[in-house]
Amino acid sequence: MLEDRATAVSSPTQWPAAYPKGYAVVDVETTGLARDDRIISAAVYRLDERGEVEDHWYTLVNPERDPGPVWIHGLTSEVLDGAPLFGEVAEEFAARLDGRVLVAHNAVFDWQMIAREYARARREAPVRQRLCTIALSKELGLVLPNFKLESLAAHFGVVQQRAHHALDDARVLAEVFRPSLRAAAAGGVRLPLLECRPLTEWSDRPVPRQSTGGYGGYRPGGWRPARKRPACPYPNPGRYEDGERLKQGMRVAFSGDTSTERELLEDRATEAGLHVAGSISRLTSLLVTNDPDSGTSKVVKARQFGTPIVDEAAFGQLLRDVEPAGE
């Protein structure tokens, strides 16, 4: 276990030759999680191979639509109306990413949002690999109450000043990534790098813009209007099997704290064609939890029924390639 060394470790004298030569620590704030949601702000901290900050960059982005959960990110339509479009900042953003490993908290989400924005702009983001700090924390064996960024920050003594502000979240992530990287190098840990492939699927569903407040159809406490989630149109194909793909129609339940807002994860699962279940039964295909030893009622029932359990990061990876119903 590396948790003791991970909190305060000096840079090793022999740096692993296989480690990347530079990193781009990224955070984006968005209008939501679906394929037609947009980036509204982005920040990048460029780090050298040992995790030292080289520079940082931040921009607002006009999404040309309702900004979504203003109560979370604080960016109203009025604030964003004068911001540049993504296509106008795409070149500068790309220059910050070029030749570096993209580092983010729940990196699959940030990567997909960035890749779709570049696809809309008829361009390709110059990113070939990403590293998720949730996955790295697990590789290091860090003892955390959950995998939210605030918990990781507290572990390393980093003070958050403006949660859900892209620039401050990126700063916090850069400060916790540096000791994590050094602990990994000192312990000979293989970094959990994943390939980044350009995305081509995206949509631009029209979303009303609001002249006051920018809330649109969103309300505090939920990402959709006050109505029940639509029924999943696909039959349940059964339980998820380790190493296989998720299939449309699978019943997925969530338990415990997540680094992403729970309702955002549920929206994303629904968008992919999964059935979001509020409880565990013998028909549940998969339970998503970052704390499988928590002893919550859902975890206990999942153990009793033999329901497969994965963490949030793994679920994010699975959502990238959900098998269509009937295949």
Tab-separated table of C-alpha atoms in Angstrom:
chain	number	residue	atom	x	y	z
A	1	MET	CA	0.000	0.000	0.000
A	2	LEU	CA	1.268	3.437	-0.936
A	3	GLU	CA	-1.128	5.646	1.001
A	4	ASP	CA	1.472	6.828	3.529
A	5	ARG	CA	3.974	7.787	0.877
A	6	ALA	CA	1.336	9.357	-1.351
A	7	THR	CA	0.556	12.135	1.102
A	8	ALA	CA	4.114	13.474	1.235
A	9	VAL	CA	6.745	12.030	-1.076
A	10	SER	CA	9.756	13.699	-2.613
A	11	SER	CA	10.382	13.387	-6.311
A	12	PRO	CA	12.344	10.167	-6.987
A	13	THR	CA	15.862	10.602	-8.315
A	14	GLN	CA	15.310	7.969	-11.019
A	15	TRP	CA	12.218	8.992	-12.915
A	16	PRO	CA	10.530	6.132	-14.832
A	17	ALA	CA	11.513	6.402	-18.472
A	18	ALA	CA	8.144	5.026	-19.563
A	19	TYR	CA	6.202	7.864	-17.951
A	20	PRO	CA	4.761	10.622	-20.188
A	21	LYS	CA	6.809	13.774	-20.830
A	22	GLY	CA	4.009	16.201	-20.040
A	23	TYR	CA	0.426	16.470	-18.832
A	24	ALA	CA	-2.590	18.691	-19.426
A	25	VAL	CA	-4.778	18.770	-16.331
A	26	VAL	CA	-8.251	19.634	-17.572
A	27	ASP	CA	-11.640	20.516	-16.160
A	28	VAL	CA	-14.724	21.468	-18.148
A	29	GLU	CA	-18.100	22.685	-16.951
A	30	THR	CA	-21.017	21.709	-19.154
A	31	THR	CA	-24.744	22.136	-19.701
A	32	GLY	CA	-25.259	18.462	-18.837
A	33	LEU	CA	-24.082	14.954	-19.720
A	34	ALA	CA	-25.911	13.999	-22.912
A	35	ARG	CA	-24.500	13.899	-26.437
A	36	ASP	CA	-26.120	17.231	-27.243
A	37	ASP	CA	-24.813	19.008	-24.134
A	38	ARG	CA	-22.104	21.605	-24.510
A	39	ILE	CA	-19.006	22.931	-22.775
A	40	ILE	CA	-19.540	26.321	-21.105
A	41	SER	CA	-16.092	26.778	-19.535
A	42	ALA	CA	-12.733	25.036	-19.725
A	43	ALA	CA	-9.421	25.237	-17.901
A	44	VAL	CA	-6.040	23.632	-18.533
A	45	TYR	CA	-2.993	23.441	-16.275
A	46	ARG	CA	0.063	22.307	-18.229
A	47	LEU	CA	2.512	20.242	-16.160
A	48	ASP	CA	5.959	18.918	-16.971
A	49	GLU	CA	6.910	15.247	-16.687
A	50	ARG	CA	7.335	15.504	-12.898
A	51	GLY	CA	4.059	17.278	-12.317
A	52	GLU	CA	5.382	20.838	-11.935
A	53	VAL	CA	3.085	23.584	-13.233
A	54	GLU	CA	4.248	25.315	-16.410
A	55	ASP	CA	1.233	27.569	-17.035
A	56	HIS	CA	-2.547	27.645	-16.956
A	57	TRP	CA	-5.394	28.821	-19.184
A	58	TYR	CA	-9.130	29.409	-18.756
A	59	THR	CA	-12.004	30.399	-20.995
A	60	LEU	CA	-15.758	30.741	-20.980
A	61	VAL	CA	-17.598	29.226	-23.946
A	62	ASN	CA	-20.953	30.319	-25.362
A	63	PRO	CA	-22.982	27.101	-25.763
A	64	GLU	CA	-25.677	28.818	-27.868
A	65	ARG	CA	-28.297	27.162	-25.664
A	66	ASP	CA	-29.593	27.062	-22.108
A	67	PRO	CA	-26.615	26.744	-19.702
A	68	GLY	CA	-28.307	24.073	-17.616
A	69	PRO	CA	-27.685	23.786	-13.839
A	70	VAL	CA	-26.759	27.375	-13.004
A	71	TRP	CA	-27.069	26.556	-9.295
A	72	ILE	CA	-24.030	24.278	-9.683
A	73	HIS	CA	-21.648	26.132	-12.026
A	74	GLY	CA	-22.976	29.684	-11.585
A	75	LEU	CA	-22.784	30.559	-15.289
A	76	THR	CA	-25.972	32.217	-16.527
A	77	SER	CA	-27.044	32.973	-20.078
A	78	GLU	CA	-26.192	36.634	-19.480
A	79	VAL	CA	-22.625	35.756	-18.496
A	80	LEU	CA	-22.125	33.404	-21.437
A	81	ASP	CA	-23.701	35.532	-24.178
A	82	GLY	CA	-20.495	37.539	-24.639
A	83	ALA	CA	-18.198	34.501	-24.479
A	84	PRO	CA	-16.495	33.039	-27.573
A	85	LEU	CA	-17.937	30.040	-29.366
A	86	PHE	CA	-16.015	26.785	-29.020
A	87	GLY	CA	-14.784	27.029	-32.593
A	88	GLU	CA	-13.167	30.347	-31.706
A	89	VAL	CA	-11.128	28.863	-28.844
A	90	ALA	CA	-10.532	25.429	-30.390
A	91	GLU	CA	-7.048	26.285	-31.691
A	92	GLU	CA	-5.826	27.711	-28.372
A	93	PHE	CA	-7.353	24.794	-26.476
A	94	ALA	CA	-5.643	22.346	-28.826
A	95	ALA	CA	-2.287	24.061	-28.319
A	96	ARG	CA	-2.649	23.431	-24.566
A	97	LEU	CA	-3.411	19.740	-25.093
A	98	ASP	CA	-1.012	18.932	-27.911
A	99	GLY	CA	1.523	16.210	-27.121
A	100	ARG	CA	0.356	15.751	-23.546
A	101	VAL	CA	-1.614	13.204	-21.563
A	102	LEU	CA	-5.024	14.581	-20.617
A	103	VAL	CA	-5.533	14.317	-16.847
A	104	ALA	CA	-8.995	14.757	-15.348
A	105	HIS	CA	-11.205	13.565	-12.525
A	106	ASN	CA	-13.497	10.987	-14.162
A	107	ALA	CA	-11.513	11.591	-17.333
A	108	VAL	CA	-13.808	9.711	-19.692
A	109	PHE	CA	-16.454	12.406	-19.211
A	110	ASP	CA	-14.130	15.363	-19.853
A	111	TRP	CA	-12.615	13.612	-22.864
A	112	GLN	CA	-15.976	12.814	-24.437
A	113	MET	CA	-17.252	16.367	-24.000
A	114	ILE	CA	-14.051	17.795	-25.495
A	115	ALA	CA	-13.986	15.304	-28.367
A	116	ARG	CA	-17.593	16.050	-29.296
A	117	GLU	CA	-16.966	19.785	-29.310
A	118	TYR	CA	-14.077	19.269	-31.709
A	119	ALA	CA	-16.246	17.010	-33.866
A	120	ARG	CA	-18.850	19.764	-34.101
A	121	ALA	CA	-16.093	22.168	-35.132
A	122	ARG	CA	-14.987	19.656	-37.812
A	123	ARG	CA	-11.666	19.219	-36.045
A	124	GLU	CA	-9.892	16.614	-33.942
A	125	ALA	CA	-8.498	17.169	-30.461
A	126	PRO	CA	-4.734	16.426	-30.344
A	127	VAL	CA	-5.037	13.962	-27.452
A	128	ARG	CA	-3.889	10.372	-27.661
A	129	GLN	CA	-3.981	9.269	-24.029
A	130	ARG	CA	-5.836	10.196	-20.859
A	131	LEU	CA	-5.351	9.487	-17.185
A	132	CYS	CA	-8.189	9.442	-14.658
A	133	THR	CA	-7.253	10.583	-11.151
A	134	ILE	CA	-9.931	8.282	-9.717
A	135	ALA	CA	-8.176	5.301	-11.301
A	136	LEU	CA	-4.758	6.564	-10.172
A	137	SER	CA	-6.020	6.945	-6.587
A	138	LYS	CA	-7.069	3.301	-6.649
A	139	GLU	CA	-3.725	2.198	-8.075
A	140	LEU	CA	-2.027	4.016	-5.179
A	141	GLY	CA	-4.354	2.455	-2.620
A	142	LEU	CA	-5.375	5.821	-1.189
A	143	VAL	CA	-7.739	5.551	1.773
A	144	LEU	CA	-10.596	7.917	0.877
A	145	PRO	CA	-14.194	8.126	2.120
A	146	ASN	CA	-15.292	8.414	-1.519
A	147	PHE	CA	-13.833	9.422	-4.857
A	148	LYS	CA	-15.107	12.982	-5.090
A	149	LEU	CA	-12.529	15.642	-5.920
A	150	GLU	CA	-13.130	17.288	-2.544
A	151	SER	CA	-12.111	14.080	-0.754
A	152	LEU	CA	-8.958	13.753	-2.825
A	153	ALA	CA	-8.153	17.412	-2.113
A	154	ALA	CA	-8.644	16.907	1.635
A	155	HIS	CA	-6.351	13.867	1.558
A	156	PHE	CA	-3.511	15.985	0.181
A	157	GLY	CA	-4.334	19.112	2.161
A	158	VAL	CA	-5.360	21.132	-0.888
A	159	VAL	CA	-7.928	23.869	-0.256
A	160	GLN	CA	-10.793	24.232	-2.706
A	161	GLN	CA	-11.856	27.833	-3.193
A	162	ARG	CA	-14.608	27.599	-5.834
A	163	ALA	CA	-15.947	24.088	-6.396
A	164	HIS	CA	-17.439	23.574	-9.883
A	165	HIS	CA	-15.452	26.503	-11.277
A	166	ALA	CA	-13.310	25.045	-14.064
A	167	LEU	CA	-10.165	27.033	-13.254
A	168	ASP	CA	-10.205	26.274	-9.524
A	169	ASP	CA	-11.114	22.614	-10.048
A	170	ALA	CA	-8.219	22.289	-12.498
A	171	ARG	CA	-5.876	23.979	-10.001
A	172	VAL	CA	-6.952	21.629	-7.214
A	173	LEU	CA	-6.550	18.636	-9.495
A	174	ALA	CA	-3.063	19.749	-10.556
A	175	GLU	CA	-2.047	20.108	-6.901
A	176	VAL	CA	-3.269	16.643	-5.961
A	177	PHE	CA	-1.918	15.060	-9.139
A	178	ARG	CA	1.670	16.117	-8.436
A	179	PRO	CA	2.104	14.107	-5.189
A	180	SER	CA	0.113	11.244	-6.700
A	181	LEU	CA	2.451	11.144	-9.689
A	182	ARG	CA	5.530	11.229	-7.463
A	183	ALA	CA	4.162	8.453	-5.259
A	184	ALA	CA	3.492	6.359	-8.352
A	185	ALA	CA	7.026	6.965	-9.646
A	186	ALA	CA	8.579	6.163	-6.265
A	187	GLY	CA	6.581	2.946	-5.986
A	188	GLY	CA	7.101	1.809	-9.558
A	189	VAL	CA	3.358	2.005	-10.234
A	190	ARG	CA	2.237	1.671	-13.829
A	191	LEU	CA	0.112	4.694	-14.696
A	192	PRO	CA	-3.478	3.788	-15.725
A	193	LEU	CA	-3.252	5.392	-19.173
A	194	LEU	CA	-6.083	4.862	-21.644
A	195	GLU	CA	-6.267	5.542	-25.361
A	196	CYS	CA	-8.286	8.526	-26.578
A	197	ARG	CA	-10.086	7.913	-29.834
A	198	PRO	CA	-11.835	10.726	-31.688
A	199	LEU	CA	-15.626	10.672	-31.354
A	200	THR	CA	-17.901	11.112	-34.314
A	201	GLU	CA	-21.329	10.658	-32.700
A	202	TRP	CA	-22.934	13.816	-31.418
A	203	SER	CA	-26.188	15.665	-31.773
A	204	ASP	CA	-27.519	19.193	-31.508
A	205	ARG	CA	-31.040	18.901	-30.149
A	206	PRO	CA	-32.521	22.419	-29.978
A	207	VAL	CA	-32.724	23.660	-26.377
A	208	PRO	CA	-34.632	26.841	-25.490
A	209	ARG	CA	-32.569	29.781	-24.286
A	210	GLN	CA	-33.908	31.732	-21.337
A	211	SER	CA	-33.587	35.487	-20.994
A	212	THR	CA	-33.676	35.428	-17.189
A	213	GLY	CA	-31.488	33.217	-15.056
A	214	GLY	CA	-30.698	30.682	-17.737
A	215	TYR	CA	-32.424	27.765	-16.028
A	216	GLY	CA	-34.615	26.670	-18.919
A	217	GLY	CA	-36.251	23.328	-18.161
A	218	TYR	CA	-33.775	22.530	-15.381
A	219	ARG	CA	-34.585	22.894	-11.715
A	220	PRO	CA	-32.408	22.693	-8.595
A	221	GLY	CA	-32.272	19.158	-7.289
A	222	GLY	CA	-32.850	17.540	-10.681
A	223	TRP	CA	-31.563	17.680	-14.221
A	224	ARG	CA	-34.951	17.266	-15.892
A	225	PRO	CA	-38.364	18.883	-15.598
A	226	ALA	CA	-40.541	17.637	-12.760
A	227	ARG	CA	-41.753	14.432	-14.396
A	228	LYS	CA	-41.015	10.753	-14.191
A	229	ARG	CA	-38.153	9.355	-16.190
A	230	PRO	CA	-39.473	7.732	-19.394
A	231	ALA	CA	-39.763	3.961	-19.308
A	232	CYS	CA	-36.860	2.100	-20.882
A	233	PRO	CA	-38.060	0.875	-24.282
A	234	TYR	CA	-35.793	-2.178	-24.334
A	235	PRO	CA	-36.270	-5.571	-22.617
A	236	ASN	CA	-33.841	-6.524	-19.857
A	237	PRO	CA	-31.173	-8.798	-21.420
A	238	GLY	CA	-29.978	-10.028	-18.017
A	239	ARG	CA	-26.964	-9.410	-15.826
A	240	TYR	CA	-23.798	-7.680	-16.839
A	241	GLU	CA	-20.844	-10.037	-17.252
A	242	ASP	CA	-17.327	-8.903	-16.397
A	243	GLY	CA	-15.310	-8.064	-19.493
A	244	GLU	CA	-18.405	-7.798	-21.692
A	245	ARG	CA	-20.280	-4.742	-22.946
A	246	LEU	CA	-23.321	-3.227	-21.327
A	247	LYS	CA	-26.479	-3.871	-23.328
A	248	GLN	CA	-29.423	-1.574	-23.831
A	249	GLY	CA	-32.216	-2.525	-21.469
A	250	MET	CA	-29.961	-3.573	-18.596
A	251	ARG	CA	-31.191	-2.483	-15.150
A	252	VAL	CA	-28.554	-0.334	-13.417
A	253	ALA	CA	-28.692	0.910	-9.819
A	254	PHE	CA	-26.439	3.401	-8.020
A	255	SER	CA	-25.333	3.493	-4.384
A	256	GLY	CA	-23.278	5.914	-2.279
A	257	ASP	CA	-21.290	9.012	-3.160
A	258	THR	CA	-20.109	9.650	-6.710
A	259	SER	CA	-17.685	12.189	-8.126
A	260	THR	CA	-20.350	13.228	-10.622
A	261	GLU	CA	-23.798	14.321	-9.475
A	262	ARG	CA	-25.999	11.219	-9.149
A	263	GLU	CA	-28.769	12.537	-11.380
A	264	LEU	CA	-26.242	13.356	-14.079
A	265	LEU	CA	-25.027	9.752	-14.051
A	266	GLU	CA	-28.625	8.536	-14.198
A	267	ASP	CA	-29.344	10.843	-17.133
A	268	ARG	CA	-26.304	9.539	-18.929
A	269	ALA	CA	-27.339	5.925	-18.328
A	270	THR	CA	-30.846	6.665	-19.607
A	271	GLU	CA	-29.396	8.377	-22.676
A	272	ALA	CA	-27.433	5.185	-23.411
A	273	GLY	CA	-30.608	3.061	-23.310
A	274	LEU	CA	-30.211	1.601	-19.824
A	275	HIS	CA	-32.967	1.190	-17.241
A	276	VAL	CA	-32.126	3.188	-14.100
A	277	ALA	CA	-33.465	1.266	-11.110
A	278	GLY	CA	-34.033	2.797	-7.685
A	279	SER	CA	-33.606	-0.489	-5.835
A	280	ILE	CA	-31.883	-3.860	-6.094
A	281	SER	CA	-33.725	-7.025	-7.074
A	282	ARG	CA	-32.874	-10.322	-8.717
A	283	LEU	CA	-33.492	-8.591	-12.057
A	284	THR	CA	-30.839	-5.889	-11.491
A	285	SER	CA	-28.071	-6.171	-14.070
A	286	LEU	CA	-25.431	-4.045	-12.355
A	287	LEU	CA	-24.777	-1.961	-9.227
A	288	VAL	CA	-22.514	1.085	-9.512
A	289	THR	CA	-20.797	2.128	-6.270
A	290	ASN	CA	-17.429	3.558	-5.280
A	291	ASP	CA	-17.583	1.833	-1.896
A	292	PRO	CA	-18.468	-1.862	-2.316
A	293	ASP	CA	-17.712	-2.516	1.372
A	294	SER	CA	-20.010	0.211	2.687
A	295	GLY	CA	-22.763	-2.107	3.921
A	296	THR	CA	-25.597	-0.031	2.434
A	297	SER	CA	-28.859	-1.839	1.795
A	298	LYS	CA	-28.218	-1.857	-1.955
A	299	VAL	CA	-24.723	-3.323	-1.539
A	300	VAL	CA	-26.000	-5.958	0.899
A	301	LYS	CA	-28.794	-6.980	-1.460
A	302	ALA	CA	-26.425	-7.032	-4.430
A	303	ARG	CA	-24.185	-9.451	-2.512
A	304	GLN	CA	-27.184	-11.623	-1.651
A	305	PHE	CA	-28.438	-11.753	-5.221
A	306	GLY	CA	-24.991	-12.028	-6.809
A	307	THR	CA	-25.485	-8.778	-8.692
A	308	PRO	CA	-22.247	-7.597	-10.393
A	309	ILE	CA	-20.699	-4.453	-8.872
A	310	VAL	CA	-18.459	-1.890	-10.598
A	311	ASP	CA	-17.181	1.536	-9.569
A	312	GLU	CA	-18.002	4.867	-11.165
A	313	ALA	CA	-14.850	5.043	-13.288
A	314	ALA	CA	-15.445	1.565	-14.721
A	315	PHE	CA	-19.086	2.428	-15.390
A	316	GLY	CA	-17.974	5.525	-17.280
A	317	GLN	CA	-15.798	3.363	-19.485
A	318	LEU	CA	-18.636	0.905	-20.101
A	319	LEU	CA	-20.958	3.715	-21.171
A	320	ARG	CA	-18.654	4.487	-24.059
A	321	ASP	CA	-19.726	1.354	-25.915
A	322	VAL	CA	-23.206	0.132	-24.986
A	323	GLU	CA	-24.410	-2.701	-27.196
A	324	PRO	CA	-27.659	-1.894	-29.016
A	325	ALA	CA	-30.698	-3.997	-28.121
A	326	GLY	CA	-31.211	-7.045	-30.315
A	327	GLU	CA	-27.575	-7.559	-31.325
